[in-house]
PDB file of C-alpha atoms in Angstrom:
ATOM      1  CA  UNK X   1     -48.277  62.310-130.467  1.00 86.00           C
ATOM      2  CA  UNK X   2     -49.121  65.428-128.835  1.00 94.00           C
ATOM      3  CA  UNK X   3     -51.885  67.954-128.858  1.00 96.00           C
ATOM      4  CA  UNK X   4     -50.609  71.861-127.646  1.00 97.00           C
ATOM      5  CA  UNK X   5     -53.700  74.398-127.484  1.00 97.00           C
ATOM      6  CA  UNK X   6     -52.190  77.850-126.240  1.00 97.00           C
ATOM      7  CA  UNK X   7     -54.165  80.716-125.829  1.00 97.00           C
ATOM      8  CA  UNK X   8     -57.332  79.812-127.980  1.00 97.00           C
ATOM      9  CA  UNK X   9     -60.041  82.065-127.855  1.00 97.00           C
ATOM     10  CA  UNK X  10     -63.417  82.043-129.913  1.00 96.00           C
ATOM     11  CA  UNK X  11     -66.724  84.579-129.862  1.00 95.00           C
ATOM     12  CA  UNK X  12     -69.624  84.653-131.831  1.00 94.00           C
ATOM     13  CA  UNK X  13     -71.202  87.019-133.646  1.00 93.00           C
ATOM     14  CA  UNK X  14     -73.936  87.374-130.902  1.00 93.00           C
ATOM     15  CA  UNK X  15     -71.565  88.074-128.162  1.00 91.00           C
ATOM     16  CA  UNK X  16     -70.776  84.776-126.458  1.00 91.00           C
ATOM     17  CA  UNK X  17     -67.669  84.436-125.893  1.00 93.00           C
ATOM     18  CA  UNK X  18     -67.159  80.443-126.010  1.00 94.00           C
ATOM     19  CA  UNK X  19     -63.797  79.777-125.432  1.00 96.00           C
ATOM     20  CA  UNK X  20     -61.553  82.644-123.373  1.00 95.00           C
ATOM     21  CA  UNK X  21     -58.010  81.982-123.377  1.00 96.00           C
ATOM     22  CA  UNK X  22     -57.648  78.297-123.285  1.00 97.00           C
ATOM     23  CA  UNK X  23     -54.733  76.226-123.072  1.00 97.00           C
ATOM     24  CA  UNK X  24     -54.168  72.489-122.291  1.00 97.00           C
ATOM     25  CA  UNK X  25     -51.350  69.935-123.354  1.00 96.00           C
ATOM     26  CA  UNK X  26     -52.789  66.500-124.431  1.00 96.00           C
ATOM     27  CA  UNK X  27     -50.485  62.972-124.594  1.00 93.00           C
ATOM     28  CA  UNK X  28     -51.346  59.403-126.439  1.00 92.00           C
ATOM     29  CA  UNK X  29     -54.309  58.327-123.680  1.00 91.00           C
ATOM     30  CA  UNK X  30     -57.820  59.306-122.947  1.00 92.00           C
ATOM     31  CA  UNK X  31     -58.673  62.914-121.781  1.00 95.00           C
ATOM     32  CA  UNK X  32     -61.451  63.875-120.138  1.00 94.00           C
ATOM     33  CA  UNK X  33     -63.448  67.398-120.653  1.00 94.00           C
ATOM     34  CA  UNK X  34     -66.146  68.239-118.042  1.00 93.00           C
ATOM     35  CA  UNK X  35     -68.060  70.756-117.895  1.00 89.00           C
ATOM     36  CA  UNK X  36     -72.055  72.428-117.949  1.00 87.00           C
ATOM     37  CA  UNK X  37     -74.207  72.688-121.180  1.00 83.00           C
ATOM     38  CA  UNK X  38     -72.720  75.789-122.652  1.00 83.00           C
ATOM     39  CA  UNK X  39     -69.385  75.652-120.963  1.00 87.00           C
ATOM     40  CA  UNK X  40     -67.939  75.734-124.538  1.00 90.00           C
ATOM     41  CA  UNK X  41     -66.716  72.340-124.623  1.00 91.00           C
ATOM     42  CA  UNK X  42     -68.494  71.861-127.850  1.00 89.00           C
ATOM     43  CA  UNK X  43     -66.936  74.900-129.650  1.00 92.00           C
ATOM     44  CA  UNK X  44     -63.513  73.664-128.221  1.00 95.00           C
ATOM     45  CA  UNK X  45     -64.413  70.358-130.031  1.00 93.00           C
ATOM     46  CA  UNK X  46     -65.125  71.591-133.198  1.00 93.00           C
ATOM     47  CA  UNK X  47     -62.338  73.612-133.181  1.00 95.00           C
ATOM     48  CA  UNK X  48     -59.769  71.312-132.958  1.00 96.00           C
ATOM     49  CA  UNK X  49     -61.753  69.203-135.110  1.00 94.00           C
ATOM     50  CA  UNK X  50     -61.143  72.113-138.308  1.00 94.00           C
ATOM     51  CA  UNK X  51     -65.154  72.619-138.539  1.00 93.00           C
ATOM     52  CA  UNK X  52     -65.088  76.422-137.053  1.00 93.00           C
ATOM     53  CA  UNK X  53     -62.391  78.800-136.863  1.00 94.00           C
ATOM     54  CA  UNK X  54     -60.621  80.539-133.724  1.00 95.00           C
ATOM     55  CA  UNK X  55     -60.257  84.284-132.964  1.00 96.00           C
ATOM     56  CA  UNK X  56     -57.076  83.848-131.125  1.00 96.00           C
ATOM     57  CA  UNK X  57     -54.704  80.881-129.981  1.00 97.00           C
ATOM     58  CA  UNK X  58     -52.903  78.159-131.506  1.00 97.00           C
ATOM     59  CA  UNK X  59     -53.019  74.409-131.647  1.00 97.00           C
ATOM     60  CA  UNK X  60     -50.561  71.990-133.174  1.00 97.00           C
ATOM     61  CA  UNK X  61     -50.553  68.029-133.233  1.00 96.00           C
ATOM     62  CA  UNK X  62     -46.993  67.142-133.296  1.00 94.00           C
ATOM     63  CA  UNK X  63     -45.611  69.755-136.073  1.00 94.00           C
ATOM     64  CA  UNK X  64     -49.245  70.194-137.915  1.00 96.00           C
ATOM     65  CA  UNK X  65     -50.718  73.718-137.323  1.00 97.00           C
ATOM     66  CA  UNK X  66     -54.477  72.888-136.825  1.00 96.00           C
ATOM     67  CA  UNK X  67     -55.382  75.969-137.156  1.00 96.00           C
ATOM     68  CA  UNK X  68     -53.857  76.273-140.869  1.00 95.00           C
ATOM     69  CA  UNK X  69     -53.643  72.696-141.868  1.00 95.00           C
ATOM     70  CA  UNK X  70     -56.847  71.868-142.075  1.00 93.00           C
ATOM     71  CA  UNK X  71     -56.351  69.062-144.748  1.00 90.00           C
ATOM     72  CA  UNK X  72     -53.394  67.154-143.009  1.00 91.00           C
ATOM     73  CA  UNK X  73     -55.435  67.588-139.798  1.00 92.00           C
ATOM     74  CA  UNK X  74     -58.779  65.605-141.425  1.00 89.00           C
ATOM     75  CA  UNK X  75     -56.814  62.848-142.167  1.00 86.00           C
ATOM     76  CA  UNK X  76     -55.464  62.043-138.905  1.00 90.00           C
ATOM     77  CA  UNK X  77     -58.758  62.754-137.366  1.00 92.00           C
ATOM     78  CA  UNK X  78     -61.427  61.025-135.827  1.00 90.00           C
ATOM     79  CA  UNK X  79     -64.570  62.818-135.049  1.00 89.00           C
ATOM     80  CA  UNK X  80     -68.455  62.033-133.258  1.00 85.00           C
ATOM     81  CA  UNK X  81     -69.866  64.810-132.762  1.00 83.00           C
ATOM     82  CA  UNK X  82     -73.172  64.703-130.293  1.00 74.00           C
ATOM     83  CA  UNK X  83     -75.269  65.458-133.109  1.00 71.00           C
ATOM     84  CA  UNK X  84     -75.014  64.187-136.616  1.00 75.00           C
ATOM     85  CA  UNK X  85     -76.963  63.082-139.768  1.00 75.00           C
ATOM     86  CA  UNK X  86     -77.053  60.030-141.396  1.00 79.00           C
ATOM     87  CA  UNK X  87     -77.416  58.981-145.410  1.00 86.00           C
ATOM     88  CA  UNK X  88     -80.897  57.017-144.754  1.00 89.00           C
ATOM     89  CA  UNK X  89     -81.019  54.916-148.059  1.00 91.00           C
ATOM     90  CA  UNK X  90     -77.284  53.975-148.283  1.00 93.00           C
ATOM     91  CA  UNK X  91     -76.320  50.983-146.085  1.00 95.00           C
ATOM     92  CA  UNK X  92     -73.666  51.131-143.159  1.00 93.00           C
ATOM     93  CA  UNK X  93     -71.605  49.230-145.395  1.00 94.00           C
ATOM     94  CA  UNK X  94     -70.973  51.082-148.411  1.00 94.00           C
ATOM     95  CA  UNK X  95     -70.963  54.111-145.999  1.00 94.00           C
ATOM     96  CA  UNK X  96     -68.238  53.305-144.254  1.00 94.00           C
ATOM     97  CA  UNK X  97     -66.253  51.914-147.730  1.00 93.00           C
ATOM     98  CA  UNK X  98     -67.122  55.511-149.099  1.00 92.00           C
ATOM     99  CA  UNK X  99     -65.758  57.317-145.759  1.00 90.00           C
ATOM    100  CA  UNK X 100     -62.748  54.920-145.831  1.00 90.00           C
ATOM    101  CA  UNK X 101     -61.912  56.151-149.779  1.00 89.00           C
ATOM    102  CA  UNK X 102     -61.582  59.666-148.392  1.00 85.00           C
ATOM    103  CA  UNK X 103     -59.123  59.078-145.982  1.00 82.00           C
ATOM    104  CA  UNK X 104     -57.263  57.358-148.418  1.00 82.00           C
ATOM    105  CA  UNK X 105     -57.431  53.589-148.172  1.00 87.00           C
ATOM    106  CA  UNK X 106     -57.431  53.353-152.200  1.00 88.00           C
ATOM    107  CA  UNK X 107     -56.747  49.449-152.343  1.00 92.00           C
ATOM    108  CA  UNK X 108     -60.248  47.835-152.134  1.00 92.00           C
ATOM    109  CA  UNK X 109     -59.271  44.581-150.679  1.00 93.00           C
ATOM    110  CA  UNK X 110     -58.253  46.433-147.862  1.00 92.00           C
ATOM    111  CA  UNK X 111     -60.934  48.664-147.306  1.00 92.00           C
ATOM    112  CA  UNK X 112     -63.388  45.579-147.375  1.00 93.00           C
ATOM    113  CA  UNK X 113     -61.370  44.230-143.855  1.00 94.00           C
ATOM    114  CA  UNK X 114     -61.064  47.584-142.843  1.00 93.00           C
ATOM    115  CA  UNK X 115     -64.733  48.547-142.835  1.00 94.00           C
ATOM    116  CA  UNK X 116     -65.875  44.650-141.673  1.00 94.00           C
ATOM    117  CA  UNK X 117     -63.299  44.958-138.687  1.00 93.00           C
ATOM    118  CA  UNK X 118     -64.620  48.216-137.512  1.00 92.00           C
ATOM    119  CA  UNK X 119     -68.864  46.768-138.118  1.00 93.00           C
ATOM    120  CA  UNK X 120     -67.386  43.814-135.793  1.00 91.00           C
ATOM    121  CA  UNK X 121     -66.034  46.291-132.876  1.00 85.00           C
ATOM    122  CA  UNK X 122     -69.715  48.041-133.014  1.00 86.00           C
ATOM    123  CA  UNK X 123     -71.774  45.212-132.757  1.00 87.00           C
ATOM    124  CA  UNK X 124     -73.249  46.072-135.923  1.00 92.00           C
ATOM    125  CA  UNK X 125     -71.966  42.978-138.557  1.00 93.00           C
ATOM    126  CA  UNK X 126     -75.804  41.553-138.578  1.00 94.00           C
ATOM    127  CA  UNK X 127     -76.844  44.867-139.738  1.00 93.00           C
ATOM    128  CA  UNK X 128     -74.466  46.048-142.011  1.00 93.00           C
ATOM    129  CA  UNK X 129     -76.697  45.698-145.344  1.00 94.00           C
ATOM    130  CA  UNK X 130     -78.979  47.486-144.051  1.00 94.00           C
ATOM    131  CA  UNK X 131     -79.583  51.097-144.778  1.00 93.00           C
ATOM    132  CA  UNK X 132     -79.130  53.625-141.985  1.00 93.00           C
ATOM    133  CA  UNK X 133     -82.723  55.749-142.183  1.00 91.00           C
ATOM    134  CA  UNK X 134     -83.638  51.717-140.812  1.00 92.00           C
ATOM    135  CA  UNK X 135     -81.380  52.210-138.003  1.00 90.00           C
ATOM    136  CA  UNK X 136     -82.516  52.952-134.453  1.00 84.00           C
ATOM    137  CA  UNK X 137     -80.887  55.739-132.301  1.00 77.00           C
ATOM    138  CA  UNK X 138     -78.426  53.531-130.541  1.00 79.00           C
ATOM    139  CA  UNK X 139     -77.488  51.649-133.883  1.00 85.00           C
ATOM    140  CA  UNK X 140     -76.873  55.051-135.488  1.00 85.00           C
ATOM    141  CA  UNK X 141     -74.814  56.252-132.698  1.00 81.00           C
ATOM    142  CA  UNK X 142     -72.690  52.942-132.990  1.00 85.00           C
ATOM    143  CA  UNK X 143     -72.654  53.924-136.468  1.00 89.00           C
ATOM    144  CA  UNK X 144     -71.287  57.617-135.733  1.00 87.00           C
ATOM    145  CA  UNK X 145     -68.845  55.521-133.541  1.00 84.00           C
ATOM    146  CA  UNK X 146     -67.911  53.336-136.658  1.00 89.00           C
ATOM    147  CA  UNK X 147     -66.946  56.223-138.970  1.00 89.00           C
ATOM    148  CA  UNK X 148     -65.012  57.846-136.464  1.00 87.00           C
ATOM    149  CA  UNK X 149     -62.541  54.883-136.257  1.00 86.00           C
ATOM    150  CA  UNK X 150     -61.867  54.973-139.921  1.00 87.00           C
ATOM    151  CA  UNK X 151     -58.394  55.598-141.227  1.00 79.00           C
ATOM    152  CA  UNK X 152     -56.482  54.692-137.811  1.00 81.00           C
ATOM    153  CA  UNK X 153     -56.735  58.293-136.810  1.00 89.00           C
ATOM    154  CA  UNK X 154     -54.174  59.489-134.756  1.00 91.00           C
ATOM    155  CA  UNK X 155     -56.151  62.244-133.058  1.00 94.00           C
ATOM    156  CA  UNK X 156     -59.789  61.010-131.860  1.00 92.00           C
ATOM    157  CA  UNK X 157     -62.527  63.512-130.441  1.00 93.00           C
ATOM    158  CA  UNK X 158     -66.333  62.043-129.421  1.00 89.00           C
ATOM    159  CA  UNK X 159     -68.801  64.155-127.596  1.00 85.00           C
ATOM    160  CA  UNK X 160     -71.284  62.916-125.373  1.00 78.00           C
ATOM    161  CA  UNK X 161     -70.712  59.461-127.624  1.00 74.00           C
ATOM    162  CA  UNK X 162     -73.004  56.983-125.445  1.00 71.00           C
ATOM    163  CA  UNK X 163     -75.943  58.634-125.767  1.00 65.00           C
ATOM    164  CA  UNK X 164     -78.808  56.128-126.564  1.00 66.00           C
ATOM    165  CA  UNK X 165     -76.686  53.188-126.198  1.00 72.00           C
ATOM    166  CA  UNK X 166     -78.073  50.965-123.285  1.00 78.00           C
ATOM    167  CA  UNK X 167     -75.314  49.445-120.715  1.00 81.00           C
ATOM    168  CA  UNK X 168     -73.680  47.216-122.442  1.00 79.00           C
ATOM    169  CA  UNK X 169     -72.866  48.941-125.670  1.00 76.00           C
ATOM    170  CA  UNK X 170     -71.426  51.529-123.467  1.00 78.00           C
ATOM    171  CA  UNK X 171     -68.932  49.599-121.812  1.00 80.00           C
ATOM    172  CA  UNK X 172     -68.150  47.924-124.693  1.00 77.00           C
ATOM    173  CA  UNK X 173     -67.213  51.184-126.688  1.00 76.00           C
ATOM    174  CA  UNK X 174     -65.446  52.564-123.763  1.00 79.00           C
ATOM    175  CA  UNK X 175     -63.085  49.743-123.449  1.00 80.00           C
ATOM    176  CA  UNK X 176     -62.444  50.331-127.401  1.00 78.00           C
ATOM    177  CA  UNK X 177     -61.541  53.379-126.656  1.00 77.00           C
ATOM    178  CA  UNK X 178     -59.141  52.634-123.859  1.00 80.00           C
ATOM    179  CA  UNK X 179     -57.653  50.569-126.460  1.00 79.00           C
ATOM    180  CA  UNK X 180     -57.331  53.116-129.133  1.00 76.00           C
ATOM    181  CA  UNK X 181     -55.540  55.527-126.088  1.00 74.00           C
ATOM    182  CA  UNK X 182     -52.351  53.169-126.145  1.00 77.00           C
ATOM    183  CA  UNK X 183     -51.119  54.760-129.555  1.00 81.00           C
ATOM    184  CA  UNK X 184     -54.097  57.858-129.578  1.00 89.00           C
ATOM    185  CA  UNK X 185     -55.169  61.050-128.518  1.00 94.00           C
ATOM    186  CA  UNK X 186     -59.135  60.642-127.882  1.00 92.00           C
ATOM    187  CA  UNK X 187     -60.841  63.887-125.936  1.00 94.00           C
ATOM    188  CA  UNK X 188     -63.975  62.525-124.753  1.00 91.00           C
ATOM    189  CA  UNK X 189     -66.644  65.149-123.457  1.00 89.00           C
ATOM    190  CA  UNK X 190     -69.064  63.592-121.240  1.00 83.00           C
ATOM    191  CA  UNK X 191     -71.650  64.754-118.608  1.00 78.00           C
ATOM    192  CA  UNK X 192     -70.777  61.207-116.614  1.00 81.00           C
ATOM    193  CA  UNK X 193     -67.998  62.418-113.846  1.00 88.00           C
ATOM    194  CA  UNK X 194     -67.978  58.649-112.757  1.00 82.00           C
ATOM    195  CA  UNK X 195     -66.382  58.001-116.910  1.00 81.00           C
ATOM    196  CA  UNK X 196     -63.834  60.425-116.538  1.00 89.00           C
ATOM    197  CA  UNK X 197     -62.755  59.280-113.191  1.00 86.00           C
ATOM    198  CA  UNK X 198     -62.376  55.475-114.204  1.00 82.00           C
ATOM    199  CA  UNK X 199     -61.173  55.849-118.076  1.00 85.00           C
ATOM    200  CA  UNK X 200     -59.567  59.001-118.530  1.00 92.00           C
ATOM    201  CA  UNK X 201     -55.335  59.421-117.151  1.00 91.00           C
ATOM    202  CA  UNK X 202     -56.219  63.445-117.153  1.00 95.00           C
ATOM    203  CA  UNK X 203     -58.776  65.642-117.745  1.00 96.00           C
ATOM    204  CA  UNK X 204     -59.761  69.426-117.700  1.00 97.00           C
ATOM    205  CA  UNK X 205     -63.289  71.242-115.754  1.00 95.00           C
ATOM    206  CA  UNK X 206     -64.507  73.916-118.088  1.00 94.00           C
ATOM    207  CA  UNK X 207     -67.054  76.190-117.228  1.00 92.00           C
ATOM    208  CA  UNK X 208     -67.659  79.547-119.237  1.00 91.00           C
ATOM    209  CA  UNK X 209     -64.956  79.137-122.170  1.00 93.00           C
ATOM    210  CA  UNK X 210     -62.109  78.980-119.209  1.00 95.00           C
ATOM    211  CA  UNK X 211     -60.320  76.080-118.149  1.00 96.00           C
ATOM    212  CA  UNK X 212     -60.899  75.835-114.325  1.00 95.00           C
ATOM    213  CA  UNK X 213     -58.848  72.857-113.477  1.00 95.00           C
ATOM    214  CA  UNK X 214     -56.700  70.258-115.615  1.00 96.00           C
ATOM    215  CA  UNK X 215     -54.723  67.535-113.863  1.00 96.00           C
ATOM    216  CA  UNK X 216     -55.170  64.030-113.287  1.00 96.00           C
ATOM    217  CA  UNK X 217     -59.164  62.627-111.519  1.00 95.00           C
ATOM    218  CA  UNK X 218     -56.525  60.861-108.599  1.00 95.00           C
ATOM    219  CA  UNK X 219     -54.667  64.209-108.069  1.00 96.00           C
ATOM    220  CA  UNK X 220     -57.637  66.343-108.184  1.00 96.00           C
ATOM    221  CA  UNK X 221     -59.458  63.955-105.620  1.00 96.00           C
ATOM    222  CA  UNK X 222     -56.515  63.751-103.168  1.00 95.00           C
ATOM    223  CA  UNK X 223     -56.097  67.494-102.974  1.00 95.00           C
ATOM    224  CA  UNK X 224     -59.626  68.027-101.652  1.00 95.00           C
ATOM    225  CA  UNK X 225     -59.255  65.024 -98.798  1.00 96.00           C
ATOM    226  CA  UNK X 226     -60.318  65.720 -95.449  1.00 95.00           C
ATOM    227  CA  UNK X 227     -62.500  68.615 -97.105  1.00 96.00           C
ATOM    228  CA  UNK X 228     -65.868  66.973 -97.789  1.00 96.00           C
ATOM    229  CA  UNK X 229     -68.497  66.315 -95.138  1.00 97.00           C
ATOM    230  CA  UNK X 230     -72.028  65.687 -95.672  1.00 97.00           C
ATOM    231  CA  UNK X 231     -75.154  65.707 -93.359  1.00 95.00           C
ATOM    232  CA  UNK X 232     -78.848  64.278 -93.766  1.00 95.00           C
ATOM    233  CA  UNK X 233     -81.311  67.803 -93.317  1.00 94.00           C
ATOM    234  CA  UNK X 234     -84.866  68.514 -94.381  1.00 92.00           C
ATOM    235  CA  UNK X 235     -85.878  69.629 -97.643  1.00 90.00           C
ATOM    236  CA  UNK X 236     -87.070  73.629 -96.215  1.00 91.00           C
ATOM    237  CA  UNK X 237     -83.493  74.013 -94.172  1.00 93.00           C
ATOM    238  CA  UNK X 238     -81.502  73.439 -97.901  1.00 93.00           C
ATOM    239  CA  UNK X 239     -81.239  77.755 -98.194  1.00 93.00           C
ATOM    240  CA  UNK X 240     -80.383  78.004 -94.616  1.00 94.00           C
ATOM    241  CA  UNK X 241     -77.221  76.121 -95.124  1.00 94.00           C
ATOM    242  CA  UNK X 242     -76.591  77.304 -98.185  1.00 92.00           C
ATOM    243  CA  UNK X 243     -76.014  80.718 -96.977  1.00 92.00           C
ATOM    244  CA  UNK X 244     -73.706  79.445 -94.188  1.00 92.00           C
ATOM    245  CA  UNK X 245     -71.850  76.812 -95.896  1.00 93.00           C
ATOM    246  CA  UNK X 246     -70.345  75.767 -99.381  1.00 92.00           C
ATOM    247  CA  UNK X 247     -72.861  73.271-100.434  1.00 94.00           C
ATOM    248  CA  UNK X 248     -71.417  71.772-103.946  1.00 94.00           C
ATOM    249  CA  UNK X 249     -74.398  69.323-103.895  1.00 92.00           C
ATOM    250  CA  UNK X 250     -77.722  67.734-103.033  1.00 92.00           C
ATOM    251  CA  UNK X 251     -79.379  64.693-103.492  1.00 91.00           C
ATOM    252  CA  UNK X 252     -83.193  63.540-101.781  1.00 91.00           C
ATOM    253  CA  UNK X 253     -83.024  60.203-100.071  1.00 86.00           C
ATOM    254  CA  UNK X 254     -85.903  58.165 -98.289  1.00 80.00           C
ATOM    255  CA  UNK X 255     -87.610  61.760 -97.861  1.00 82.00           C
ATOM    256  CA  UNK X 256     -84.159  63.649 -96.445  1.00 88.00           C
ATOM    257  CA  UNK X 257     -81.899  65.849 -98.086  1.00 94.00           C
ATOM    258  CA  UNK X 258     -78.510  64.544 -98.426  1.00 95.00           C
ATOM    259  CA  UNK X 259     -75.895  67.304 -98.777  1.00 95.00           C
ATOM    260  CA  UNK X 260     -72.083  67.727 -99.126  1.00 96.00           C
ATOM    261  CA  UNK X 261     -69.889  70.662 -98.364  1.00 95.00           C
ATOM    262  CA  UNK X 262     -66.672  71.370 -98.964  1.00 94.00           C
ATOM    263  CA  UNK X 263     -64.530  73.457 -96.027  1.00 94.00           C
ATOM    264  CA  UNK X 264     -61.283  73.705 -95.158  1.00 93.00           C
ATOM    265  CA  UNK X 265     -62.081  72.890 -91.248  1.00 94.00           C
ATOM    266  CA  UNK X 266     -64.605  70.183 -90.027  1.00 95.00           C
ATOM    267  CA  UNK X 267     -68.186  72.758 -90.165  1.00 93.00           C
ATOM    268  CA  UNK X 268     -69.320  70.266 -86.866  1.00 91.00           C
ATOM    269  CA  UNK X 269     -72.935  71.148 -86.841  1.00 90.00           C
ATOM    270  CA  UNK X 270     -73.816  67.112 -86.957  1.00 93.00           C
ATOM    271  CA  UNK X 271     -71.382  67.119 -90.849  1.00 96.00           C
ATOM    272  CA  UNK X 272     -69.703  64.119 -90.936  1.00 96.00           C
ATOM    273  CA  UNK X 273     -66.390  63.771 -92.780  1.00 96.00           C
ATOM    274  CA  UNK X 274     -66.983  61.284 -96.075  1.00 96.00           C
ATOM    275  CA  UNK X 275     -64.378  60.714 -98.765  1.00 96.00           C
ATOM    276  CA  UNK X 276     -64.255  62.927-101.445  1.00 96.00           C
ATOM    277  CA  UNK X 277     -64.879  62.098-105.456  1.00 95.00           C
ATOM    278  CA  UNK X 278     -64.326  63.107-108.688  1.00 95.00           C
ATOM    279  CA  UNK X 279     -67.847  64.766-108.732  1.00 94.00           C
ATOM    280  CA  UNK X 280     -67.124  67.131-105.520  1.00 95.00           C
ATOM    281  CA  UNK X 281     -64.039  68.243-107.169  1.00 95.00           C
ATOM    282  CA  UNK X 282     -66.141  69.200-110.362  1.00 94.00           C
ATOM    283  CA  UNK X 283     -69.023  70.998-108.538  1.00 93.00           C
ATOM    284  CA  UNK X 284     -66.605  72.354-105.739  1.00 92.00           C
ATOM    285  CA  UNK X 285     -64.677  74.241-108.969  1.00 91.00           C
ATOM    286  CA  UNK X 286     -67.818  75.676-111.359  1.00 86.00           C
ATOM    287  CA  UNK X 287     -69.658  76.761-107.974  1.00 81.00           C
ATOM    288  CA  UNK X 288     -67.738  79.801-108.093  1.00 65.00           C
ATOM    289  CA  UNK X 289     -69.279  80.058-111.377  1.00 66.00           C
ATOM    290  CA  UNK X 290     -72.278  78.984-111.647  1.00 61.00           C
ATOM    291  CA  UNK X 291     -75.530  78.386-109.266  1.00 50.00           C
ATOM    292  CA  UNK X 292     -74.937  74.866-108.017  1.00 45.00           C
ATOM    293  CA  UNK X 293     -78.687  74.655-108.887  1.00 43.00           C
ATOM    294  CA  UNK X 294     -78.583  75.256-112.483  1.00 45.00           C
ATOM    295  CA  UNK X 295     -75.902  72.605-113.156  1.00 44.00           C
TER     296      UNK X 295
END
């Protein structure tokens, strides 16, 4: 399948404008979104997931208008979204039966191997008779994961999805989703640049409502090679060399200041050249937008 946003554009009714003229084309595989808290990756989300409406733009999956087909959209759709509610006195079990029923898996039989084969990918079998208000925040997020996998949705869209899940959870949900990319769109919005860079065949920086960059983490990385250097300086020099050079980040070590710039030339000055990531090419593009020190 494939996912064509052209021209989408959304502001609210105080102002802020949260998306401004986005476009992106999305294939079967995982797709990254980066970007700050309020970059409007959330209203881009819920967008495409039918819950708000857009000002301007177009998006259609395949030949369904998203926009206008709101019905036909919902039933190829998965959706987490980083905040939800749960049913606290109904158990997992008959939750996810119910969910299954409206995305129209009538024959019971087969919504019994549905629902037990999904509670198995979670880790949440042991638990399925119990009811969710029981459930601790990682076990409702694996929950949230659950009822997003219902239906064999064609288009899948989780924000900030590991939240409260402890190491091992996470991997294990981000190799499901891997999995799921084979035949499946899934747009995963996550904070964690290192995610993105090892699970995700292209992704898009947004910062503002715009799209600032959308390629692939091994293209974006290559183009900025031979452009990073870094140097060790105290903690008091940090505005001194931020008004002579284009510091993209900072990080404290053993009592120094570690920082990396990005520059066309080597800056000498005791730099040294270091090889670039995914995380200097998302800080060297929303610098221009934001203060590096607010991100």
């Amino acid at each position: 399948m494939q996912l064509v946003i052209n021209s989408l554009s959304k502001t609210y009714s105080n102002g802020v404008q949260a998306l401004n003229n986005v476009s992106l084309t999305l294939s079967n595989g995982m797709f990254g979104l980066l970007g700050p808290n309020g970059a409007g990756k959330s209203s881009l989300m819920r967008t495409l997931a039918t819950l708000q409406e857009a000002d301007e733009g177009s998006v259609f999956l395949d030949d369904i208008d998203v926009l206008n087909q709101k019905t036909k959209v919902r039933q190829l759709l998965g959706y987490l979204p980083q905040e939800f509610g749960v049913y606290p006195k109904i158990s997992a079990e008959r939750m996810l039966d119910h969910i299954a029923q409206l995305k129209g898996v009538i024959n019971r039989n087969e919504r019994k191997e549905l629902v037990r084969a999904i509670l198995d990918k979670v880790n949440l079998s042991n638990d399925k008779a119990k009811n969710l208000g029981t459930y601790s925040g990682g076990m409702k997020q694996r929950f949230g994961i659950a009822q997003a996998l219902i239906g064999n949705p064609k288009l899948i869209i989780v924000d900030e999805p590991t939240a409260g899940l402890d190491p091992a959870e996470r991997n294990r949900f981000y190799n499901l989703l891997s999995q799921l990319g084979e035949n499946t769109i899934v747009i995963l919005s996550t904070h964690i640049v290192e995610d993105v860079s090892t699970l995700c065949s292209d992704f898009a920086i947004i910062c503002q409502g715009e799209v600032l960059y959308s390629g692939k983490p091994e293209t974006a990385v290559y183009d900025i090679e031979g452009k990073i250097f870094s140097k060790a300086i105290d903690r008091n020099e940090l505005r001194i060399y931020q008004e002579n050079f284009t510091v993209i980040s900072n990080q404290l070590k053993a009592g120094k200041l570690h920082i990396r710039v990005v520059n066309d030339i080597h800056p000498q000055n005791g730099f040294i050249p270091v090889l670039p990531n995914l995380e200097d090419v998302y800080f060297s593009n929303i610098l221009t937008r934001m203060d590096i020190n607010t991100i």
